[in-house]
PDB file of C-alpha atoms in Angstrom:
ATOM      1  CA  UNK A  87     -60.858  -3.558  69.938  1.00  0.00           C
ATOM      2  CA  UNK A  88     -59.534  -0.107  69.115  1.00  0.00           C
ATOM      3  CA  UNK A  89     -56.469   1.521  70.224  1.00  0.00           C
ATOM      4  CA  UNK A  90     -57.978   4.177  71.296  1.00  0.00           C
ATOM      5  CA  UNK A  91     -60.375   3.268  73.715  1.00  0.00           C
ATOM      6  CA  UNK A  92     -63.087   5.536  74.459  1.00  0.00           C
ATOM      7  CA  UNK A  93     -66.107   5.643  76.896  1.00  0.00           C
ATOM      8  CA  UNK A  94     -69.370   3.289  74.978  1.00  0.00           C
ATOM      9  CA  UNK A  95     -71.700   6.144  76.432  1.00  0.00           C
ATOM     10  CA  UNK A  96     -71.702   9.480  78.003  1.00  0.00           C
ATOM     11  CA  UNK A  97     -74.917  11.108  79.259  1.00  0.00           C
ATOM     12  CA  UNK A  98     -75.717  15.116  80.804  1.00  0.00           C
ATOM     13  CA  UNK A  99     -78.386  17.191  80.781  1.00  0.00           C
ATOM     14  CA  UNK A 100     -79.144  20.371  79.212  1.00  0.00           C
ATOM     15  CA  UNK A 101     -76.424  23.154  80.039  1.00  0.00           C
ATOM     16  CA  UNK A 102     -74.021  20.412  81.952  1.00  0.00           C
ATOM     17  CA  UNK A 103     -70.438  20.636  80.731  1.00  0.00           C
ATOM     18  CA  UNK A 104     -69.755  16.884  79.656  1.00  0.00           C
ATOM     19  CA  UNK A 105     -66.024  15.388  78.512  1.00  0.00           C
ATOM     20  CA  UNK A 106     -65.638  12.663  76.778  1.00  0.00           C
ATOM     21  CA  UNK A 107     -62.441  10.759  76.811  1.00  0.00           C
ATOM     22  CA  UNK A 108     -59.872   8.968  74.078  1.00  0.00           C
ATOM     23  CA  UNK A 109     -57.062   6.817  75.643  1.00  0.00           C
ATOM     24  CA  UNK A 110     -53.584   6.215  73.577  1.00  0.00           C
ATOM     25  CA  UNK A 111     -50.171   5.314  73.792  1.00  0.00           C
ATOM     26  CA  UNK A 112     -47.158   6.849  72.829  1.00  0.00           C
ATOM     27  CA  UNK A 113     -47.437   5.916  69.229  1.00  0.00           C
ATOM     28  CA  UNK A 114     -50.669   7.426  68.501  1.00  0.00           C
ATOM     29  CA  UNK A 115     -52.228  10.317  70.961  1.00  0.00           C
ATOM     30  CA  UNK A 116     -48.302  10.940  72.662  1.00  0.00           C
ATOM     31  CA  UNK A 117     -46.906  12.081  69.195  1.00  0.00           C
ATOM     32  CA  UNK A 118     -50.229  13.103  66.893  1.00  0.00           C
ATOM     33  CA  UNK A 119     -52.715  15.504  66.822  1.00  0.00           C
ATOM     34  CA  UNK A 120     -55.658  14.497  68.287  1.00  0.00           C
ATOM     35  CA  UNK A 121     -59.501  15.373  65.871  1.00  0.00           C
ATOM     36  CA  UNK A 122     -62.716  14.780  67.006  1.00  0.00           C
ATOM     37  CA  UNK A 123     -65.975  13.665  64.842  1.00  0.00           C
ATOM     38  CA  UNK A 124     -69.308  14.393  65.731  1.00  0.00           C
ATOM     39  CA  UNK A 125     -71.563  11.646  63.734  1.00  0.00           C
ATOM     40  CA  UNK A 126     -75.542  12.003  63.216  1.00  0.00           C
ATOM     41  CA  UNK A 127     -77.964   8.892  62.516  1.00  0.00           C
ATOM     42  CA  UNK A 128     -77.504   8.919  58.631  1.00  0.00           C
ATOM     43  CA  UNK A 129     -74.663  11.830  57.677  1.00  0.00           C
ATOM     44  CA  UNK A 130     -71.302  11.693  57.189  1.00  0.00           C
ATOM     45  CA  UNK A 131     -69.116  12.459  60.306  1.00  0.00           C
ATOM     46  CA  UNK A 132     -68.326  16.256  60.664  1.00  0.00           C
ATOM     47  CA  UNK A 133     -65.074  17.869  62.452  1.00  0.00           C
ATOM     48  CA  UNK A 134     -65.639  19.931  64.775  1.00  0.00           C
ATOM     49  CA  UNK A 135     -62.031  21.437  65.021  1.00  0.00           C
ATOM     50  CA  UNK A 136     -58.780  21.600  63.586  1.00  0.00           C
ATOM     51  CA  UNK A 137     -55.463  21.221  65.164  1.00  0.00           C
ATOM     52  CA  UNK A 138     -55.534  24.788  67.186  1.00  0.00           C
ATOM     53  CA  UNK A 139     -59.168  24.058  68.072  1.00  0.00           C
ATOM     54  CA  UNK A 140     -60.608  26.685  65.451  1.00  0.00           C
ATOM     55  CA  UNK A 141     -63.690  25.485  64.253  1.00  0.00           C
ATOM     56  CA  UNK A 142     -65.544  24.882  61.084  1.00  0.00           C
ATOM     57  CA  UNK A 143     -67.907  27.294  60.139  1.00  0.00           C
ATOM     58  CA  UNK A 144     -71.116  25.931  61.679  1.00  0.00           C
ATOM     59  CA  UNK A 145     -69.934  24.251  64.694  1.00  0.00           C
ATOM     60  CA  UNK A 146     -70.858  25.721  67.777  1.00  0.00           C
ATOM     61  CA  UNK A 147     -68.178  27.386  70.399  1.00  0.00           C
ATOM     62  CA  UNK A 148     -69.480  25.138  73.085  1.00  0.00           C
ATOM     63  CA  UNK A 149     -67.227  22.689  71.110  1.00  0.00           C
ATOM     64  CA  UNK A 150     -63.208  22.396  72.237  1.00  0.00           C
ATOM     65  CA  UNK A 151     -60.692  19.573  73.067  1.00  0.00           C
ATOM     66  CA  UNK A 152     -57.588  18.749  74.864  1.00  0.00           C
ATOM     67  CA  UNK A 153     -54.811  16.739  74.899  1.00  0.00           C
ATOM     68  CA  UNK A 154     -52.631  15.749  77.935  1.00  0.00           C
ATOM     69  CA  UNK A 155     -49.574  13.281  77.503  1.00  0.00           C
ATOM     70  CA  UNK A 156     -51.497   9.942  76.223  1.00  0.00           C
ATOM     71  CA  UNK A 157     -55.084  11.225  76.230  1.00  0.00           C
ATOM     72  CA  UNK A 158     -57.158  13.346  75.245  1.00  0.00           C
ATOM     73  CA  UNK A 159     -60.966  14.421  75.628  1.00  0.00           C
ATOM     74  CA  UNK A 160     -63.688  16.462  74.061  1.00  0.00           C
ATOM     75  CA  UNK A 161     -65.274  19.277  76.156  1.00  0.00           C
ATOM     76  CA  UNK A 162     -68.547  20.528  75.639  1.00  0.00           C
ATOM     77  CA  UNK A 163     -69.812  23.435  77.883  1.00  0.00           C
ATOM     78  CA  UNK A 164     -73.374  23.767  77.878  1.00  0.00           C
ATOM     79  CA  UNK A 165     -74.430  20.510  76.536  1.00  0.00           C
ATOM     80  CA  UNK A 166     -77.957  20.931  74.243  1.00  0.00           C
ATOM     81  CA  UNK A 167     -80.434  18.012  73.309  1.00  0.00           C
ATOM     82  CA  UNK A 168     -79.061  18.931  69.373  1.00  0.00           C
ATOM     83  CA  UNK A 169     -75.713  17.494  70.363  1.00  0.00           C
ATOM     84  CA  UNK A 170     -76.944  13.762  70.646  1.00  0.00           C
ATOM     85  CA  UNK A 171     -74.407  12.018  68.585  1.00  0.00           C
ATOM     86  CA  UNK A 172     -71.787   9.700  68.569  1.00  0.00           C
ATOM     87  CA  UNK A 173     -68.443  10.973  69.293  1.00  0.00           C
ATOM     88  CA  UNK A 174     -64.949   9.688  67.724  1.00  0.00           C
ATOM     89  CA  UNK A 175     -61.548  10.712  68.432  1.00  0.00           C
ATOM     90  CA  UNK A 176     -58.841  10.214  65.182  1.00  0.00           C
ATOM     91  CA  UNK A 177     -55.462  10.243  65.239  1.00  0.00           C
ATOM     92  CA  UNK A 178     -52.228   8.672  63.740  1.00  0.00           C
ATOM     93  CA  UNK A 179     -50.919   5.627  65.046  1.00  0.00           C
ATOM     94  CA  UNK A 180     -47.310   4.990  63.771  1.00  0.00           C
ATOM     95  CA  UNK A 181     -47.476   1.478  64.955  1.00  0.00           C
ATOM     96  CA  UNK A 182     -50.463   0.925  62.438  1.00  0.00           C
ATOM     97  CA  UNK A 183     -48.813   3.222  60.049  1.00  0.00           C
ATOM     98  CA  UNK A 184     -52.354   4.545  59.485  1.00  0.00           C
ATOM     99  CA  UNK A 185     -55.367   6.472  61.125  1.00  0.00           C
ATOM    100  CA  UNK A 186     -56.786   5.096  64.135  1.00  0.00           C
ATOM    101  CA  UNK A 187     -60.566   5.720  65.535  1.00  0.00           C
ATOM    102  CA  UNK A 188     -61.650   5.272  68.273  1.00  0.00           C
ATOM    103  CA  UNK A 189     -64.188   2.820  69.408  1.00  0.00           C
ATOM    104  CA  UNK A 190     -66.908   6.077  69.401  1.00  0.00           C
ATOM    105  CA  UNK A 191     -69.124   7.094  72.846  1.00  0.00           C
ATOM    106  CA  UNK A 192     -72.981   7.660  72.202  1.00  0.00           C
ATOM    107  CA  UNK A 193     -74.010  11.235  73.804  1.00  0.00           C
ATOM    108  CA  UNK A 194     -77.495  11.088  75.602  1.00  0.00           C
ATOM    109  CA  UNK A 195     -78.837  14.593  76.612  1.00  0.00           C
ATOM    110  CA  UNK A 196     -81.413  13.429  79.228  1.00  0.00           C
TER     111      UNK A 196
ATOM    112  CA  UNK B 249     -68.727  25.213  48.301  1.00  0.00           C
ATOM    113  CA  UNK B 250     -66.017  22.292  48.351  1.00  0.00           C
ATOM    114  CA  UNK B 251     -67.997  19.042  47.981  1.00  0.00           C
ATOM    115  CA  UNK B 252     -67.704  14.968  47.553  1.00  0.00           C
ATOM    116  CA  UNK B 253     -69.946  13.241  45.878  1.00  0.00           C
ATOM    117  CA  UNK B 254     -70.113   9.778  46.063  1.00  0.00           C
ATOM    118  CA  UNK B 255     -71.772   6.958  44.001  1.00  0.00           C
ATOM    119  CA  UNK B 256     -75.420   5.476  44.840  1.00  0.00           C
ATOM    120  CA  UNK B 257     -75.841   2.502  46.740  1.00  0.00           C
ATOM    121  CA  UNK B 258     -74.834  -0.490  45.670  1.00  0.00           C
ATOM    122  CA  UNK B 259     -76.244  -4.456  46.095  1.00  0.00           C
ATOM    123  CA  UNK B 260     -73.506  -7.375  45.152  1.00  0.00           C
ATOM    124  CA  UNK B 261     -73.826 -11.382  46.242  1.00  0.00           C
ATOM    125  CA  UNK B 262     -70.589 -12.322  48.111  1.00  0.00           C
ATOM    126  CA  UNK B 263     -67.744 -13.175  46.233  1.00  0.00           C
ATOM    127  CA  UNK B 264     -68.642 -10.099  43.260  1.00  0.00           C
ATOM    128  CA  UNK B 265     -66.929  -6.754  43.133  1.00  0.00           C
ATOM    129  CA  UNK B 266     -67.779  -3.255  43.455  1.00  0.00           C
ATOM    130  CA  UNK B 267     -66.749  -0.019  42.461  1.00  0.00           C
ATOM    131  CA  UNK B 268     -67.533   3.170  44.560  1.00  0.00           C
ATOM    132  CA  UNK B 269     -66.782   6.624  43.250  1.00  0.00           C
ATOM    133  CA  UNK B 270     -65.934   9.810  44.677  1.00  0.00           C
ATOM    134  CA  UNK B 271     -66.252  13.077  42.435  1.00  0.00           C
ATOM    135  CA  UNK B 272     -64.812  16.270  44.210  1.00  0.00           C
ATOM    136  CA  UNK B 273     -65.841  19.798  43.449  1.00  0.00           C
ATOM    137  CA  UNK B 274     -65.589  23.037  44.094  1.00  0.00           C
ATOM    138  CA  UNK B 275     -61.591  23.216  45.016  1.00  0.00           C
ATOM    139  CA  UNK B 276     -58.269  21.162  43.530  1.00  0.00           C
ATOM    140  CA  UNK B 277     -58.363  17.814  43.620  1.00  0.00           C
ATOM    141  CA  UNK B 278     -55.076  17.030  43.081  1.00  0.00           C
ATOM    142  CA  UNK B 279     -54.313  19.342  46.111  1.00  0.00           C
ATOM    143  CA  UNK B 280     -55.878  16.866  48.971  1.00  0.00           C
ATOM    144  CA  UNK B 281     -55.381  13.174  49.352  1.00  0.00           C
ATOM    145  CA  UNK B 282     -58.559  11.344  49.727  1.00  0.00           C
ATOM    146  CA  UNK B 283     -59.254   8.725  52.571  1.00  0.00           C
ATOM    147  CA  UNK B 284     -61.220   6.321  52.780  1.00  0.00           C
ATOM    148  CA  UNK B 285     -63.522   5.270  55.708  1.00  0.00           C
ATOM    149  CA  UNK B 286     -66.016   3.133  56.398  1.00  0.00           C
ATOM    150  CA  UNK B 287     -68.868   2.037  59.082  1.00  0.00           C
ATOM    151  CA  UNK B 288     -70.714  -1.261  59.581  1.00  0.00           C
ATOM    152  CA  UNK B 289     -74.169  -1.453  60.573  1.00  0.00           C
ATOM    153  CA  UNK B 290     -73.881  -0.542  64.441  1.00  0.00           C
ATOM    154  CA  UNK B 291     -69.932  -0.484  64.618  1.00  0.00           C
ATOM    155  CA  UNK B 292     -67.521   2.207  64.844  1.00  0.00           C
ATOM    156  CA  UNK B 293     -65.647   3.633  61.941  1.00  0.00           C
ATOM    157  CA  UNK B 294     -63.028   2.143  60.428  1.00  0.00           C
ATOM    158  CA  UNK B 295     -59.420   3.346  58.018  1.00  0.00           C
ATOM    159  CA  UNK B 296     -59.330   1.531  54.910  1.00  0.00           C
ATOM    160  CA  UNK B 297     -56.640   3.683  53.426  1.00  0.00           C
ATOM    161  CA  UNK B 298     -55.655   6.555  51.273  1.00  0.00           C
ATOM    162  CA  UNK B 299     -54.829   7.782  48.059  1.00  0.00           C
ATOM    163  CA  UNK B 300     -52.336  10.596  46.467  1.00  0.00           C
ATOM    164  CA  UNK B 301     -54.450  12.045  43.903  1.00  0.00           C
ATOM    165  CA  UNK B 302     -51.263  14.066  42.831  1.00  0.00           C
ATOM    166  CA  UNK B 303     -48.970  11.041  41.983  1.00  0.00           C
ATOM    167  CA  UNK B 304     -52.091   8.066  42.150  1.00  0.00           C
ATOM    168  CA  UNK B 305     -50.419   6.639  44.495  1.00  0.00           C
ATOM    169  CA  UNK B 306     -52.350   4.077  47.198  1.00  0.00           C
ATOM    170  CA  UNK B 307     -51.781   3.092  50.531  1.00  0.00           C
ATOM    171  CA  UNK B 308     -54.071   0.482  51.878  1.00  0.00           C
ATOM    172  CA  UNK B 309     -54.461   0.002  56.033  1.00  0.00           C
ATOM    173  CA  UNK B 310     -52.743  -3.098  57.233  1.00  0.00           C
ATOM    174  CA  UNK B 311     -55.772  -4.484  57.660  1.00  0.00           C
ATOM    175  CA  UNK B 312     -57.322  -4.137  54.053  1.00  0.00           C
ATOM    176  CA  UNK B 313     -54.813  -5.039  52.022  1.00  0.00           C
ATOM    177  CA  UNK B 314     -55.793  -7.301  48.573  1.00  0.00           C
ATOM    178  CA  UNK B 315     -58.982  -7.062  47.844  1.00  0.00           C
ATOM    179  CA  UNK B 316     -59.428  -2.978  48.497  1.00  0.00           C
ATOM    180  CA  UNK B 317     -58.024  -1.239  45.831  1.00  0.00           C
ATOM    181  CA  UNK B 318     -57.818   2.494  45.279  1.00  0.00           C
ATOM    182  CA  UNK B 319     -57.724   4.247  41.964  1.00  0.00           C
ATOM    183  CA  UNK B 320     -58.299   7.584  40.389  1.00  0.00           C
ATOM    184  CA  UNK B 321     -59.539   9.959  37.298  1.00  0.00           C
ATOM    185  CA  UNK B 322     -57.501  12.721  37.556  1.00  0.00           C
ATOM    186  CA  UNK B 323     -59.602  14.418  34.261  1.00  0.00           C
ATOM    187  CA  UNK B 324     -62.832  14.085  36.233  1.00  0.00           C
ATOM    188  CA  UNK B 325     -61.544  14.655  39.721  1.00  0.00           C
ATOM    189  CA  UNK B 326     -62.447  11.575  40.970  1.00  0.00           C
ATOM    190  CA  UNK B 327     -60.996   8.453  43.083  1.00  0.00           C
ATOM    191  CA  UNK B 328     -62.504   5.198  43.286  1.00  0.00           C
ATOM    192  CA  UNK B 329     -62.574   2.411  45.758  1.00  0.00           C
ATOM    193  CA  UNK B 330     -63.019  -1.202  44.260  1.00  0.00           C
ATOM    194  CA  UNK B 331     -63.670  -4.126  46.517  1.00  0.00           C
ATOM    195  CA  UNK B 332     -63.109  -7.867  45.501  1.00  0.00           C
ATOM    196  CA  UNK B 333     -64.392 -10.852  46.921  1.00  0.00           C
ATOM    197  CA  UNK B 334     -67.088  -9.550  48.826  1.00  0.00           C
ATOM    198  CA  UNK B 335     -68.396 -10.762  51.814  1.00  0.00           C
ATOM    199  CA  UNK B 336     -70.953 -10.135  53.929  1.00  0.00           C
ATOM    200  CA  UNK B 337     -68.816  -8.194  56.425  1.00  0.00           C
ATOM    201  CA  UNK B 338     -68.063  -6.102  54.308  1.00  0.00           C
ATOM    202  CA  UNK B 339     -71.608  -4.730  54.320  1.00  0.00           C
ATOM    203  CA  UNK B 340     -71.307  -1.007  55.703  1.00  0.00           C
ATOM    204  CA  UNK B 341     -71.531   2.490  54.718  1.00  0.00           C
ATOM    205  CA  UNK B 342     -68.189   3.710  52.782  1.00  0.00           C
ATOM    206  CA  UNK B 343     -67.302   7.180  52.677  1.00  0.00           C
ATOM    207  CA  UNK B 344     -64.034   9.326  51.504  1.00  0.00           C
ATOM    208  CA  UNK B 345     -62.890  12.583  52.751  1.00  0.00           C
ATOM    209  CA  UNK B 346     -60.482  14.971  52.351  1.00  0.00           C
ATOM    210  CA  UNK B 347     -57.564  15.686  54.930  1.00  0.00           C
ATOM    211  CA  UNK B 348     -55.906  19.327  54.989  1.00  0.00           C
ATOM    212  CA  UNK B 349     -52.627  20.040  55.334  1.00  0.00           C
ATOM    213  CA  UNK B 350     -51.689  16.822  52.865  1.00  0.00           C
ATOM    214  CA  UNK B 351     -52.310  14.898  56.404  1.00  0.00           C
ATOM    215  CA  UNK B 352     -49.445  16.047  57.405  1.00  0.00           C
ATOM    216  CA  UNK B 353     -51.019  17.382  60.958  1.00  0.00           C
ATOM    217  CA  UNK B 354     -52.687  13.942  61.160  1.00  0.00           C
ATOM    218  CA  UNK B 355     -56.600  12.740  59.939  1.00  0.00           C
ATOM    219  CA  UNK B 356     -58.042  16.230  60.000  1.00  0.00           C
ATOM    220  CA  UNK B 357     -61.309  15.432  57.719  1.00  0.00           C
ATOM    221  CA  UNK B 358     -62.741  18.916  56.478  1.00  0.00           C
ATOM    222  CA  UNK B 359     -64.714  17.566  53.808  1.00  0.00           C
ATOM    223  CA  UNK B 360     -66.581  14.139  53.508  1.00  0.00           C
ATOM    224  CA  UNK B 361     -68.720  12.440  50.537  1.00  0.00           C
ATOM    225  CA  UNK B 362     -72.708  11.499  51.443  1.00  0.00           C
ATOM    226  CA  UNK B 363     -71.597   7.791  51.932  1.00  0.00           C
ATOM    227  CA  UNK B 364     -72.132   4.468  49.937  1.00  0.00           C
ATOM    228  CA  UNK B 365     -73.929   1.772  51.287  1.00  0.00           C
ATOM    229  CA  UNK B 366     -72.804  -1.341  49.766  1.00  0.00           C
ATOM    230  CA  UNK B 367     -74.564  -4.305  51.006  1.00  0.00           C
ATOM    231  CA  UNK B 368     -73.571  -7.981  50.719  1.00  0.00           C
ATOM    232  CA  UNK B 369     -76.257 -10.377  50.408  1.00  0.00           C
ATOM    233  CA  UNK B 370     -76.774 -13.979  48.496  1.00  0.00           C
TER     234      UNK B 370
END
């Protein structure tokens, strides 16, 4: 079971804004920058922003997270049938001393 | 272009070791720490630990402590992760990555190898 519990699925169709959630405590999420992963069938996970939400070259604007207190969520406005992944949120977790995934939440775009 | 490249896959019976590389390129290798990762067949991803590829120095995740060990080339720019005792669970695909800022902003990943697949089997 992860500490950072996230959502096993999300779904939206084309153009739908969709957020996808991360839960944490005070020793992870409350105290740590919060990094999102978008991960394809068969490559490596990619980041899709840094810690003031500028992202990599390649990943689109629709792209952009926040972070409130404990939690934090990935937003993506205008949701496209390319962005069919599975999500994870990372973060440092002082009780573990270590980085800490979360559990991951499959995107559908029906 | 800043690049990992890892080692091919790999086959082992349980109880056998393996050794996965990871050959950077393209930027200064002793200026990142490497992480390593990795991602069972249908399971989330997982920490395994880290190394300092300025000083060599390791530090496993509490929960792979033992039989993962860390290591490093400095004169080829590469880190290694070596697993003993394998067992089946430990089938998955392994990856490292880089972290900016030294970590110190937390697991920000810019830069990740192909992956290993490393599968346990009698």
């Amino acid at each position: 079971q992860s500490v950072l519990p996230q959502p096993p699925s999300a779904s939206g169709t084309p153009g739908q804004r969709v957020i996808i959630s991360c839960s944490g405590g005070s020793s992870n999420i409350g105290r740590s920058h919060v990094y999102w992963y978008q991960k394809l069938p068969g490559t490596a996970p990619k980041l899709l922003f840094d810690r003031n939400n500028k992202r990599p070259s390649g990943v689109p604007d629709r792209f952009s997270g926040s972070k409130s207190d404990t939690s934090a969520s990935l937003i993506i406005a205008g949701v496209r049938p390319e962005d069919e992944a599975d999500y994870y949120c990372a973060t440092w977790d002082d009780n573990l001393s270590g980085v800490a995934f979360g559990g991951g939440t499959k995107l559908t775009v029906l | 272009q800043d690049l990992l490249v890892q080692s091919g896959s790999e086959l082992r019976k349980p109880g056998a070791s393996v050794k996965v590389s990871c050959q950077a390129s393209g930027f200064q290798f002793s200026n990142y720490p490497i992480y390593w990762m990795r991602q069972a067949p249908g399971q989330g991803l997982e920490y395994l630990g880290w190394i300092n590829t300025h000083t060599g120095n390791p530090t496993n995740a509490q929960d792979f402590t033992g039989r993962f060990v860390f290591s490093l080339d400095s004169s080829v720019g590469t880190t290694f992760l070596q697993i003993n005792g394998l067992r089946a669970e430990d089938t998955a695909m392994y990856y490292c990555a880089r972290v900016t800022d030294s970590g110190f902003y937390g697991p920000a990943f810019d830069v990740w190898g192909q992956g290993t697949m490393v599968t346990v089997s009698s």
